[in-house]
Coordinates of C-alpha atoms and ligand atoms in Angstrom, one line a residue:
Chain A
M1 CA 75.0 80.6 86.8
R2 CA 77.4 78.2 89.3
A3 CA 80.3 80.5 91.9
L4 CA 82.0 79.8 94.1
T5 CA 81.5 82.4 96.3
W6 CA 83.8 83.7 99.9
H7 CA 82.1 83.9 102.9
G8 CA 84.5 84.4 105.8
R9 CA 87.8 82.3 107.1
H10 CA 88.0 78.4 105.9
D11 CA 83.9 79.8 103.9
V12 CA 83.3 79.3 100.6
R13 CA 80.4 77.5 99.3
V14 CA 79.0 77.3 94.8
D15 CA 75.7 79.3 95.4
T16 CA 74.1 80.8 92.4
V17 CA 74.4 84.5 91.3
D18 CA 74.2 86.6 88.4
D19 CA 75.1 85.5 84.3
P20 CA 78.1 88.8 83.8
E21 CA 77.2 90.7 80.8
I22 CA 79.7 93.3 78.6
L23 CA 80.3 96.1 79.8
N24 CA 82.5 97.6 78.6
P25 CA 83.5 97.8 74.4
R26 CA 86.5 95.8 75.2
D27 CA 85.3 93.1 77.6
A28 CA 85.0 90.1 76.3
I29 CA 82.7 87.2 78.3
I30 CA 84.2 83.5 78.8
K31 CA 82.6 80.1 79.3
V32 CA 84.9 78.6 82.1
T33 CA 86.8 74.9 80.8
S34 CA 89.5 74.9 83.8
T35 CA 89.7 77.0 86.6
A36 CA 92.3 76.5 89.0
I37 CA 92.9 76.6 94.0
C38 CA 96.3 78.3 94.3
G39 CA 98.6 78.7 96.7
S40 CA 97.2 82.7 96.8
D41 CA 93.1 81.2 97.1
L42 CA 94.7 80.1 100.6
H43 CA 95.2 82.9 102.6
L44 CA 91.7 84.2 100.8
Y45 CA 90.3 81.0 102.9
D46 CA 92.4 81.8 106.2
G47 CA 91.5 85.3 106.8
Y48 CA 94.6 86.9 106.3
I49 CA 93.3 89.0 103.3
P50 CA 91.9 92.8 104.6
T51 CA 89.0 93.7 102.2
M52 CA 87.3 90.5 101.3
Q53 CA 83.2 91.0 101.8
A54 CA 81.1 88.4 102.0
G55 CA 79.8 87.0 98.3
D56 CA 82.7 88.0 96.8
I57 CA 83.2 85.2 94.1
L58 CA 87.0 84.1 94.3
G59 CA 89.5 82.4 91.3
H60 CA 92.1 83.8 89.1
E61 CA 93.6 80.8 87.5
F62 CA 91.2 80.7 84.8
M63 CA 90.9 79.7 80.6
G64 CA 87.9 78.5 78.4
E65 CA 86.3 79.8 75.3
V66 CA 84.4 83.3 74.0
V67 CA 81.0 83.3 73.5
E68 CA 80.5 87.4 73.2
T69 CA 82.6 89.7 72.6
G70 CA 82.0 93.4 73.0
P71 CA 83.2 96.3 69.8
G72 CA 86.5 96.6 71.3
S73 CA 87.4 92.7 72.4
T74 CA 90.4 91.7 69.3
L75 CA 89.0 88.1 70.6
K76 CA 86.4 86.2 68.4
K77 CA 83.6 83.9 69.4
G78 CA 84.4 80.6 69.3
Q79 CA 88.6 80.8 70.5
R80 CA 89.6 79.8 73.7
V81 CA 92.3 81.5 75.7
V82 CA 93.7 81.5 78.4
V83 CA 92.9 84.6 80.6
P84 CA 96.2 85.8 82.9
F85 CA 95.5 87.1 86.9
T86 CA 97.1 90.9 86.3
I87 CA 93.7 93.1 84.1
A88 CA 96.2 95.5 82.3
C89 CA 95.1 98.0 80.1
G90 CA 97.9 97.5 77.9
S91 CA 98.2 101.8 77.2
C92 CA 99.4 103.9 79.9
Y93 CA 103.3 104.5 81.3
H94 CA 104.0 100.4 83.3
C95 CA 102.2 98.5 80.6
G96 CA 104.4 99.8 77.4
K97 CA 107.3 98.7 79.6
H98 CA 105.6 95.4 79.8
Q99 CA 105.3 96.0 83.4
Y100 CA 101.9 95.0 83.9
S101 CA 100.8 94.3 87.0
A102 CA 102.0 97.9 87.5
C103 CA 99.0 99.0 85.9
D104 CA 97.1 102.4 86.5
N105 CA 94.0 101.5 85.3
G106 CA 93.2 98.0 85.3
N107 CA 91.5 98.8 88.5
P108 CA 88.6 101.0 89.3
A109 CA 89.1 104.3 89.8
D110 CA 87.8 104.2 93.6
N111 CA 88.9 101.0 95.6
Q112 CA 92.7 103.0 94.0
D113 CA 92.2 104.4 97.5
I114 CA 93.9 101.1 99.1
G115 CA 96.3 100.9 97.5
Q116 CA 97.3 104.5 97.5
E117 CA 97.0 103.9 101.3
L118 CA 98.7 101.3 102.0
Y119 CA 101.4 101.4 99.4
G120 CA 102.0 105.1 97.8
Q121 CA 100.8 103.8 94.9
P122 CA 97.7 101.7 93.6
M123 CA 98.6 99.0 91.5
S124 CA 96.4 96.8 88.1
G125 CA 93.9 95.0 89.0
L126 CA 93.5 91.2 89.2
F127 CA 90.9 89.0 89.6
G128 CA 89.2 87.4 92.7
Y129 CA 91.6 88.8 95.1
S130 CA 90.2 91.0 97.2
H131 CA 88.1 94.3 97.5
L132 CA 92.2 95.9 97.0
T133 CA 93.0 94.9 93.6
G134 CA 89.9 96.1 92.4
G135 CA 87.0 93.6 93.8
Y136 CA 86.4 91.5 90.0
A137 CA 84.7 89.1 90.6
G138 CA 87.2 86.2 89.8
G139 CA 87.8 82.5 87.8
Q140 CA 86.4 79.6 89.1
A141 CA 82.4 80.2 88.2
E142 CA 81.2 79.0 84.7
Y143 CA 81.4 82.0 83.5
V144 CA 83.7 85.7 83.4
R145 CA 83.8 88.9 82.3
V146 CA 87.4 89.6 81.5
P147 CA 88.1 93.6 80.8
F148 CA 90.7 94.8 78.4
S149 CA 90.5 92.0 76.4
D150 CA 92.5 92.1 73.8
V151 CA 95.6 92.1 76.0
G152 CA 95.0 90.2 77.9
P153 CA 94.3 86.2 77.3
I154 CA 96.6 84.8 74.7
V155 CA 94.5 82.7 72.1
V156 CA 95.6 78.6 73.0
P157 CA 96.7 76.8 69.2
D158 CA 93.7 73.4 69.1
G159 CA 96.4 69.7 69.5
L160 CA 96.7 71.3 74.0
S161 CA 94.9 71.0 76.1
D162 CA 93.4 72.2 79.5
D163 CA 95.8 71.1 81.7
E164 CA 98.6 71.3 79.1
V165 CA 97.9 75.4 79.3
L166 CA 96.1 75.9 82.3
F167 CA 99.3 76.6 84.6
L168 CA 100.1 80.4 82.3
S169 CA 97.7 82.1 83.7
D170 CA 100.1 82.7 86.9
I171 CA 102.0 79.7 88.4
L172 CA 104.6 78.9 85.1
P173 CA 105.0 83.1 84.7
T174 CA 105.5 83.4 88.2
G175 CA 107.9 81.4 88.9
W176 CA 109.8 81.8 85.8
Q177 CA 109.4 85.7 86.6
A178 CA 110.7 84.2 90.5
A179 CA 114.5 83.2 88.3
E180 CA 114.3 86.1 85.9
N181 CA 114.3 87.9 88.7
A182 CA 117.3 86.1 90.6
D183 CA 119.6 87.0 88.1
I184 CA 120.8 83.1 87.2
E185 CA 124.2 83.7 85.8
P186 CA 125.6 80.1 84.2
G187 CA 126.8 78.0 86.6
D188 CA 125.0 79.4 90.6
T189 CA 123.8 77.6 92.3
V190 CA 119.5 78.9 93.4
A191 CA 118.2 77.9 96.1
V192 CA 114.3 78.3 96.5
W193 CA 112.0 77.6 99.4
G194 CA 108.7 76.8 99.4
C195 CA 107.7 73.4 96.9
G196 CA 104.5 74.2 96.1
P197 CA 103.2 74.9 92.3
V198 CA 105.7 78.4 92.3
G199 CA 109.0 77.3 93.8
L200 CA 108.5 73.3 91.5
F201 CA 108.4 76.0 88.8
A202 CA 110.7 78.4 89.8
V203 CA 113.1 75.6 89.8
Q204 CA 112.7 74.2 86.2
S205 CA 112.4 77.9 85.4
A206 CA 116.1 78.6 87.4
F207 CA 117.6 75.2 85.2
L208 CA 116.1 76.4 81.7
M209 CA 118.4 80.1 82.2
G210 CA 122.3 78.1 83.9
A211 CA 122.4 77.4 87.1
A212 CA 124.6 74.3 88.0
R213 CA 122.3 73.6 91.2
V214 CA 119.1 74.6 92.3
I215 CA 118.9 73.1 96.5
A216 CA 114.8 73.0 97.1
I217 CA 113.8 72.6 100.3
D218 CA 110.4 72.4 102.6
H219 CA 109.1 69.8 104.7
F220 CA 106.1 67.7 102.2
P221 CA 108.1 64.6 100.9
R222 CA 105.9 64.2 97.9
R223 CA 106.9 67.9 96.9
L224 CA 110.4 67.2 97.8
E225 CA 110.0 64.6 95.7
L226 CA 108.6 66.5 92.7
A227 CA 111.0 68.9 92.9
R228 CA 113.8 66.0 92.8
K229 CA 112.4 65.4 89.4
F230 CA 113.8 68.4 88.3
G231 CA 116.9 67.8 89.1
A232 CA 116.7 69.7 92.4
E233 CA 119.0 68.5 95.1
T234 CA 115.9 68.9 98.0
I235 CA 116.4 69.4 102.0
N236 CA 113.5 69.1 104.6
F237 CA 113.5 71.5 107.3
E238 CA 111.7 68.9 109.3
E239 CA 114.9 66.5 109.5
S240 CA 117.5 68.6 108.8
K241 CA 119.1 73.1 109.6
T242 CA 118.2 74.8 106.7
Y243 CA 120.7 77.7 107.1
E244 CA 123.7 75.0 108.4
A245 CA 122.4 72.4 105.5
L246 CA 123.3 75.5 102.8
M247 CA 126.7 76.8 104.1
E248 CA 127.6 73.0 104.4
M249 CA 126.4 71.8 100.3
T250 CA 127.8 75.5 99.2
G251 CA 131.2 75.2 100.2
G252 CA 130.4 77.8 103.3
I253 CA 129.8 79.9 100.7
G254 CA 126.1 80.5 100.7
P255 CA 123.8 80.2 97.8
D256 CA 124.5 82.9 94.9
A257 CA 121.2 83.7 94.3
V258 CA 117.6 82.5 96.6
I259 CA 113.8 82.1 95.9
D260 CA 111.3 82.9 98.6
A261 CA 108.4 81.2 96.7
V262 CA 105.9 80.5 100.4
G263 CA 104.5 83.4 101.3
L264 CA 102.9 84.7 103.9
E265 CA 101.4 82.0 106.3
A266 CA 105.0 80.1 106.4
H267 CA 105.2 76.9 108.6
G268 CA 107.1 75.2 110.6
F269 CA 107.8 75.7 114.6
F270 CA 110.7 78.0 114.6
V271 CA 110.6 80.7 117.6
D272 CA 109.9 84.6 115.0
N273 CA 107.0 82.6 112.7
V274 CA 106.0 81.0 116.4
V275 CA 106.0 85.0 118.1
D276 CA 104.4 85.9 114.6
Q277 CA 101.0 84.1 114.7
I278 CA 100.8 85.6 118.3
K279 CA 101.1 88.6 116.7
K280 CA 98.5 87.6 114.3
S281 CA 96.2 86.2 116.6
L282 CA 96.8 90.2 119.0
F283 CA 96.0 92.0 115.4
L284 CA 99.7 93.6 116.1
G285 CA 100.9 92.4 112.1
T286 CA 100.1 89.5 109.9
D287 CA 102.8 88.9 107.6
R288 CA 104.0 85.8 108.9
T289 CA 108.1 86.0 107.8
H290 CA 110.2 83.0 108.6
S291 CA 111.0 82.1 104.7
I292 CA 112.4 85.5 103.8
R293 CA 114.2 85.7 106.8
Q294 CA 115.9 82.7 106.4
A295 CA 116.9 83.2 102.7
I296 CA 118.6 86.5 102.9
V297 CA 120.5 85.2 105.8
A298 CA 121.4 82.2 104.0
C299 CA 122.8 83.9 100.3
R300 CA 126.4 84.7 99.9
K301 CA 127.6 88.3 100.6
G302 CA 126.8 90.5 96.8
G303 CA 124.7 87.7 95.8
R304 CA 120.8 88.1 94.2
V305 CA 117.5 86.9 96.2
S306 CA 113.5 87.0 94.9
M307 CA 110.6 87.3 96.2
P308 CA 108.0 85.9 94.4
A309 CA 105.9 85.1 97.2
V310 CA 103.3 87.1 98.6
Y311 CA 103.0 89.3 101.7
G312 CA 100.4 92.4 102.6
G313 CA 101.3 94.7 105.0
I314 CA 104.5 95.1 107.3
V315 CA 106.5 93.2 108.9
D316 CA 109.4 93.1 112.2
K317 CA 112.4 91.2 112.5
F318 CA 113.6 91.8 109.0
P319 CA 117.0 91.4 108.3
L320 CA 117.7 94.7 107.3
G321 CA 121.8 94.7 108.6
A322 CA 121.9 90.8 107.2
F323 CA 120.3 92.4 103.6
M324 CA 122.7 95.6 103.6
E325 CA 126.4 94.5 105.1
K326 CA 126.6 91.3 102.1
G327 CA 125.4 94.0 100.2
L328 CA 122.3 91.7 98.4
T329 CA 119.6 93.1 95.6
L330 CA 116.2 92.2 96.1
K331 CA 113.6 91.3 93.4
T332 CA 110.0 91.6 94.0
G333 CA 106.0 91.5 93.0
Q334 CA 103.7 90.1 91.6
T335 CA 103.7 88.8 87.7
S336 CA 103.4 90.7 84.4
V337 CA 101.0 87.6 83.1
Q338 CA 101.0 89.0 80.2
H339 CA 104.0 89.4 79.3
Y340 CA 105.9 86.5 79.9
M341 CA 102.8 84.7 77.9
P342 CA 103.7 84.0 74.3
A343 CA 107.8 82.6 75.1
L344 CA 106.1 80.6 77.9
L345 CA 103.4 78.9 75.9
N346 CA 106.4 78.4 73.2
A347 CA 108.6 76.3 75.5
I348 CA 105.0 74.5 76.1
V349 CA 104.2 74.0 72.9
E350 CA 108.6 72.8 72.3
G351 CA 108.4 70.5 74.9
K352 CA 110.6 72.1 77.3
I353 CA 108.8 72.8 80.4
D354 CA 106.3 69.9 81.7
T355 CA 103.3 71.7 83.6
T356 CA 100.7 68.6 83.7
F357 CA 102.9 67.6 86.4
L358 CA 102.2 69.2 88.7
I359 CA 97.8 68.1 89.3
S360 CA 97.1 65.9 91.3
H361 CA 93.6 66.3 91.4
R362 CA 90.3 66.8 89.3
M363 CA 86.8 68.5 90.6
A364 CA 83.5 69.5 89.6
L365 CA 83.4 73.3 90.0
E366 CA 79.7 72.0 92.6
D367 CA 82.9 70.6 94.7
A368 CA 85.1 73.0 95.0
P369 CA 84.4 73.8 98.9
K370 CA 85.3 70.1 99.9
G371 CA 88.9 70.7 97.4
Y372 CA 90.0 73.8 99.6
K373 CA 89.5 72.0 101.9
M374 CA 91.9 69.3 100.6
F375 CA 94.4 71.7 98.9
H376 CA 94.1 73.5 103.2
D377 CA 94.7 70.2 105.3
N378 CA 97.1 68.1 103.2
Q379 CA 99.1 70.0 101.0
N380 CA 101.4 66.9 101.5
D381 CA 99.3 64.5 99.2
V382 CA 97.3 68.1 96.9
T383 CA 99.6 69.1 94.8
K384 CA 97.1 70.8 92.6
I385 CA 93.7 71.4 92.1
V386 CA 92.2 72.4 88.7
L387 CA 88.3 73.0 88.9
K388 CA 85.9 71.2 85.9
P389 CA 82.4 72.9 84.9
D390 CA 81.1 70.9 83.7
F391 CA 83.2 67.3 85.6
A392 CA 80.8 65.4 87.2
V393 CA 80.3 65.9 91.8
A394 CA 81.7 63.2 92.8
A395 CA 79.9 60.5 94.7
D396 CA 80.9 61.3 98.1
Chain B
M1 CA 104.8 136.0 108.8
T2 CA 107.0 132.8 108.7
M3 CA 108.2 133.2 104.2
V4 CA 107.4 129.3 102.7
T5 CA 111.5 127.9 102.0
D6 CA 111.0 125.0 99.6
D7 CA 109.1 124.2 95.7
A8 CA 106.4 122.0 97.0
P9 CA 103.2 122.7 95.7
A10 CA 101.9 124.8 98.1
T11 CA 98.6 122.0 98.1
T12 CA 101.2 120.1 100.2
A13 CA 101.1 122.2 102.3
K14 CA 101.5 121.7 106.4
T15 CA 100.7 124.9 107.5
A16 CA 99.0 128.0 106.9
E17 CA 101.2 130.1 105.6
G18 CA 102.1 127.7 102.8
R19 CA 98.0 127.7 101.9
E20 CA 97.3 130.9 102.3
A21 CA 100.2 131.7 99.5
G22 CA 98.5 128.6 97.4
L23 CA 95.9 130.6 97.4
A24 CA 96.9 134.0 97.1
V25 CA 97.9 133.0 93.4
H26 CA 94.4 132.4 92.2
D27 CA 93.0 135.8 92.2
D28 CA 89.0 135.4 91.9
K29 CA 89.0 133.0 95.1
H30 CA 86.1 131.1 95.6
G31 CA 86.6 130.4 99.5
D32 CA 90.0 129.1 101.5
Q33 CA 90.4 125.3 100.7
L34 CA 92.5 125.7 98.3
I35 CA 93.2 121.1 97.2
G36 CA 95.0 120.3 93.7
R37 CA 95.9 117.3 92.1
T38 CA 98.4 116.2 89.2
V39 CA 98.6 112.9 87.1
T40 CA 100.2 111.9 84.6
I41 CA 98.7 111.3 81.4
N42 CA 100.1 108.7 78.2
R43 CA 98.7 111.5 75.2
P44 CA 98.8 114.2 73.3
R45 CA 99.5 117.9 75.4
A46 CA 96.0 119.1 73.2
E47 CA 93.7 115.9 72.9
L48 CA 92.9 116.3 76.4
F49 CA 93.0 120.2 76.3
A50 CA 90.3 119.7 73.8
Y51 CA 88.3 116.5 75.7
W52 CA 88.0 118.9 78.7
R53 CA 87.2 122.0 77.1
D54 CA 84.4 121.1 75.7
F55 CA 82.3 120.6 79.1
A56 CA 79.9 118.5 78.2
N57 CA 82.1 115.9 78.6
L58 CA 83.0 115.7 82.3
P59 CA 80.2 114.3 83.7
R60 CA 82.0 110.6 82.1
F61 CA 84.3 110.9 84.8
M62 CA 82.9 113.4 87.3
D63 CA 80.9 110.9 89.0
N64 CA 79.2 114.1 91.0
V65 CA 78.2 116.2 88.0
E66 CA 74.8 115.1 86.8
R67 CA 74.9 116.8 83.6
I68 CA 76.5 120.1 82.1
D69 CA 74.9 122.4 79.2
T70 CA 76.9 124.2 77.6
L71 CA 75.3 127.8 77.5
S72 CA 78.2 130.2 75.2
S73 CA 81.7 129.5 74.3
K74 CA 82.5 130.5 78.3
R75 CA 80.0 129.8 80.3
T76 CA 78.1 126.7 81.2
H77 CA 75.2 125.4 83.0
W78 CA 76.5 122.9 86.3
V79 CA 73.7 120.3 87.5
V80 CA 75.3 118.9 89.9
K81 CA 73.5 115.0 92.5
A82 CA 73.0 116.4 96.3
P83 CA 71.6 114.2 99.1
G84 CA 67.4 112.2 98.0
G85 CA 67.6 112.7 94.3
K86 CA 67.8 116.0 94.5
T87 CA 70.7 118.3 92.4
V88 CA 72.2 121.9 93.2
E89 CA 72.8 124.1 90.1
W90 CA 74.7 126.7 89.6
D91 CA 76.3 128.8 86.5
A92 CA 79.8 128.9 85.5
T93 CA 82.8 131.8 83.6
I94 CA 85.4 130.3 81.8
I95 CA 87.3 132.8 83.6
E96 CA 91.5 132.2 81.9
E97 CA 92.3 130.4 78.8
R98 CA 95.1 129.4 77.2
D99 CA 95.3 127.2 73.9
G100 CA 96.9 124.0 75.3
E101 CA 97.8 124.5 78.3
Y102 CA 95.3 126.0 80.8
I103 CA 91.8 127.0 81.3
A104 CA 90.4 128.6 84.7
W105 CA 86.7 128.5 85.5
A106 CA 84.5 129.9 88.4
S107 CA 80.8 130.6 89.6
E108 CA 79.0 133.2 89.0
V109 CA 77.3 135.7 91.5
G110 CA 74.4 133.6 93.3
A111 CA 75.7 130.0 93.6
D112 CA 74.2 127.7 96.4
V113 CA 78.1 126.4 96.5
P114 CA 80.4 129.3 95.4
N115 CA 83.7 127.4 93.8
S116 CA 86.7 127.8 91.2
G117 CA 88.5 125.0 89.4
S118 CA 91.2 125.0 87.3
I119 CA 93.2 123.0 84.8
E120 CA 97.0 122.5 83.6
F121 CA 97.6 120.4 81.0
K122 CA 101.8 120.2 80.4
D123 CA 104.1 117.6 78.3
A124 CA 106.1 115.1 80.2
G125 CA 108.0 114.0 77.1
D126 CA 107.1 109.8 76.2
R127 CA 105.8 109.7 79.8
G128 CA 102.2 112.2 77.9
T129 CA 100.9 114.3 79.4
I130 CA 100.9 115.6 83.7
V131 CA 97.8 117.7 84.0
T132 CA 97.6 119.2 87.5
A133 CA 93.7 119.7 88.5
T134 CA 93.6 122.8 91.3
I135 CA 89.5 123.4 93.3
V136 CA 89.1 126.3 95.9
Y137 CA 85.8 126.6 97.0
D138 CA 84.1 127.9 100.4
P139 CA 82.5 124.7 102.5
P140 CA 79.2 125.9 103.8
A141 CA 77.8 125.2 107.0
G142 CA 73.9 123.2 107.3
V143 CA 71.8 122.8 104.6
I144 CA 74.3 123.6 102.0
G145 CA 77.8 122.0 104.2
K146 CA 76.0 118.6 103.7
V147 CA 75.5 118.6 99.7
I148 CA 78.4 120.0 99.7
A149 CA 79.9 116.8 101.6
K150 CA 77.5 115.2 99.3
L151 CA 79.0 117.0 96.4
F152 CA 83.3 116.1 96.9
Q153 CA 82.1 112.8 98.5
R154 CA 83.6 112.6 102.1
E155 CA 87.2 113.9 101.0
P156 CA 87.3 116.8 97.8
A157 CA 90.5 115.5 98.0
I158 CA 89.9 112.0 97.4
Q159 CA 86.9 112.8 95.0
A160 CA 89.2 114.7 93.0
R161 CA 92.2 112.2 93.8
R162 CA 89.1 110.0 92.0
D163 CA 87.8 111.7 89.1
L164 CA 91.1 112.3 87.8
R165 CA 92.5 108.8 87.5
R166 CA 88.8 108.3 86.0
F167 CA 89.8 110.7 82.9
K168 CA 92.8 109.0 82.8
Q169 CA 91.0 105.8 82.8
L170 CA 88.8 107.3 79.7
M171 CA 91.6 109.7 78.0
E172 CA 93.8 105.8 77.7
T173 CA 91.9 103.6 77.5
G174 CA 88.6 104.5 76.2
E175 CA 86.8 103.1 78.7
V176 CA 86.1 104.2 82.9
A177 CA 87.0 100.4 84.3
T178 CA 84.2 99.0 86.7
A179 CA 84.7 95.4 88.7
A180 CA 80.9 95.1 88.2
W181 CA 79.1 91.8 85.8
T182 CA 76.3 92.5 85.6
R183 CA 74.6 96.0 83.7
K184 CA 72.2 96.7 87.4
Q185 CA 75.5 96.4 88.9
L186 CA 77.3 98.7 87.7
E187 CA 73.5 101.4 87.4
E188 CA 73.7 101.1 91.5
E189 CA 77.4 102.0 91.3
K190 CA 77.1 104.7 89.3
G191 CA 74.0 105.6 91.8
Ligands
NAD1 N1 103.8 87.3 92.5 C1 103.0 86.5 92.1 O1 102.3 87.4 91.4 C2 102.8 85.1 92.9 C3 101.0 84.5 92.2 C4 100.9 83.3 92.3 C5 101.1 83.1 93.4 N2 102.1 83.1 94.2 C6 102.6 83.5 95.8 O2 104.0 83.0 96.0 C7 103.7 81.6 96.6 C8 103.9 80.3 96.6 O3 102.5 79.9 95.8 P1 102.1 78.5 95.6 O4 101.3 77.8 95.0 O5 103.2 77.2 95.3 O6 102.7 77.8 97.5 P2 102.3 76.8 98.3 O7 101.6 76.9 99.5 O8 101.0 75.7 96.8 O9 103.6 75.8 98.4 C9 103.6 77.3 99.4 C10 105.0 75.9 99.7 O10 106.1 76.6 100.2 C11 106.1 74.8 101.8 N3 106.7 75.9 103.2 C12 105.9 76.7 104.0 N4 106.7 76.5 105.0 C13 108.4 76.8 103.6 C14 109.0 77.6 105.4 N5 109.6 77.6 106.0 N6 110.3 76.4 104.1 C15 110.0 75.8 103.3 N7 109.3 76.0 102.7 C16 108.0 76.4 103.8 C17 104.7 74.8 102.0 O11 104.3 73.6 102.9 C18 104.8 74.7 100.7 O12 104.8 73.5 99.7 C19 102.5 82.5 97.7 O13 102.9 83.3 98.5 C20 101.9 82.5 96.5 O14 101.2 83.5 97.1 C21 102.4 84.8 94.4
ZN2 ZN1 97.6 81.9 91.6
ZN3 ZN1 98.2 99.7 82.3

C-alpha cells in the first residue's frame, strides 16, 4: 500500500510499504477514505517529538471502510467508521472510568518503558505519533490495522459525508474536552489562545456550554475571522497587547476561564519565546510555552485553566507563583476520544456543531508531502487539509 | 546494623541493610539479587491464580521463556532463550503454594542459572487484584553471565516489568498489544 512516512525534520514521503494484516483477535483493517493533517503532526514534522524513527507512518485523524475483522471485533465488513486517535482497550480500570487516553493496555509493553521513565506512568497508545505512544502505524495510508476495534471506531450513519464526521477522530472531541475542562458557568467569559482547529472547536463548544462571551486570540486574520463567525470577539496579538486587551475587555477582572489551544510551538517574537528557541537549539529544553504563561497570568483570581495544547517535556519559567497565589485550577490531557464520540456524532446529526467550515484544502494522499509543507508555511490560509487516497494527484 | 524504619517494600530499598532484610524473608534463596514488581489487574484473583498456576501458560507473556513443560503437579521444566539461537534449561519445583494467593518456585540443584521466584495475588476491591512478582537470582560471571543478561534483557527489573504488563494485557484484554502491522514484523519482534 501507499503511506506517508516520516524520515526526519521537514522530510516526509509517500512510500510503498507492506499492507497491514489482522494480528490480534480484536483487530480490524480499515480502508482509509479520508485522513487529515493535524497541528500535532506539525510537531513531528518540525522534529519536536522524540522517539520518531525513519519510516514511521504518520496520521491519527482518519476514517474509512471496514475490509477485514478479527474474531473478537464487533465491526462488520463494509461499515463506515471514524477511528479515535487514542488506542484504548476498554477493559482496564482507566477505560472503566472513561479515561481512555490513560488506558493501561493500549501501548505495547516494551514501549511503555519510555512513558514510565518520562512521566511516571505510561499513557495509552496513539496512532502515528512516535514510539513514546506505542509506535503504531498511522492513518495517512491506504489501509490501517486498528487494534481493539470493538471499543474504538464509531459507525457512521448513512447520509453523513466524510467531511462532516472525520473530525470526530480528534480535534472536535479535543475542542469539546477543552471547554469541558474549563468548567464553564453560565455567563462566563472564556479566553481561547490559538484559533487552529482545536481552538475553533473550543470556541463553539464554550458557547454551547453556556459561556456569555468568548475571546479568541491568534495572529492569522483568516483564522480570527472564523472564530468571529461563531460569535467570538478577537485579539490579534500582533496588533494588540494580549494581557492588557483581556483586562480591558473584562472590566479589569480577567477571563473566568482560559484555554491554551496553541501548544509547544507558540509563535511570536516574545522575549521568553526567543529564550526558549535558543535553548531548544542548544538542546537545553524542548517546549516553547508562551501561550500557557500568558493564559495563567491573564486568568482571573480563582479561575480555571484548561490546556488541550500538547507539551512533551519539561519547562521552566512556568508562572507557578501566579498559579498558586491566584488559586487557579488546571485541567489537561490527551483527549479521551471514545468518551465523547457518541454525543458529538449526535450533535453533528442535529446540526448543533458545524465541522466542514474548517476544511480549506482537499488533496490526494500522494500529495501529502506538499500538504505538510503548505500547512507548515501558510497557516493563515490553510486551516485544515484532508487527504483522500482515491483523489487524483494535482497537476503542478 | 542500621534499622529499617519505614514500610516501603524491600525491593525499593536504597541501603544494603534494606535489601538484606528483603532477602532474609526468602528462606530458599537462590542468589543475592532481589527484584520485585507490582501491578494491578482488573480481573478476579482466582482467575489470575489459576492462569499462572498452569506454568505452561507463562511463555505467552514472558518474552524470553520459550517453553515450560509440566513434569508433575509440583515440578516444571523451563526452556529459556539464550544468545546465538541456543537455549538454557532447568527444572524447577514449587516450594510453597496457598490456593488463590501465592506460588513460590525455585530451580533444582544443578541449574545453570540458579533462580527462584514467587507471585502473590491480593484482592483490590473494584480495581481487581494486586499482583506482586518477586525474583531472586544469582548473576553468574563469564559465558553464563551473558546468558543471564540475555535472559533478563538488559536489566532484570525492566524485563519483569514488561512481562507483568503483558500478563495484565492478556488477562484484561485477551491479547498482547503490538504495534506491528504485518505478521512478519510481529515474528521479528518476538525474536
Ligand atoms: N489534547 C489532545 O488530545 C490534543 C489533540 C489534538 C491537538 N492537540 C494540540 O492542540 C494544539 C492546537 O492544535 P491545532 O490543530 O489547533 O494547531 P494549529 O497549529 O493549527 O493552531 C495553533 C494556533 O495557535 C496560534 N498561535 C501561535 N502562537 C500563539 C500565541 N502566542 N498566542 C495565541 N495564538 C497563537 C497559531 O497561529 C495557530 O493558529 C496543538 O498543541 C496540538 O498538538 C491536543
Ligand atoms: Zn490531531
Ligand atoms: Zn484500557
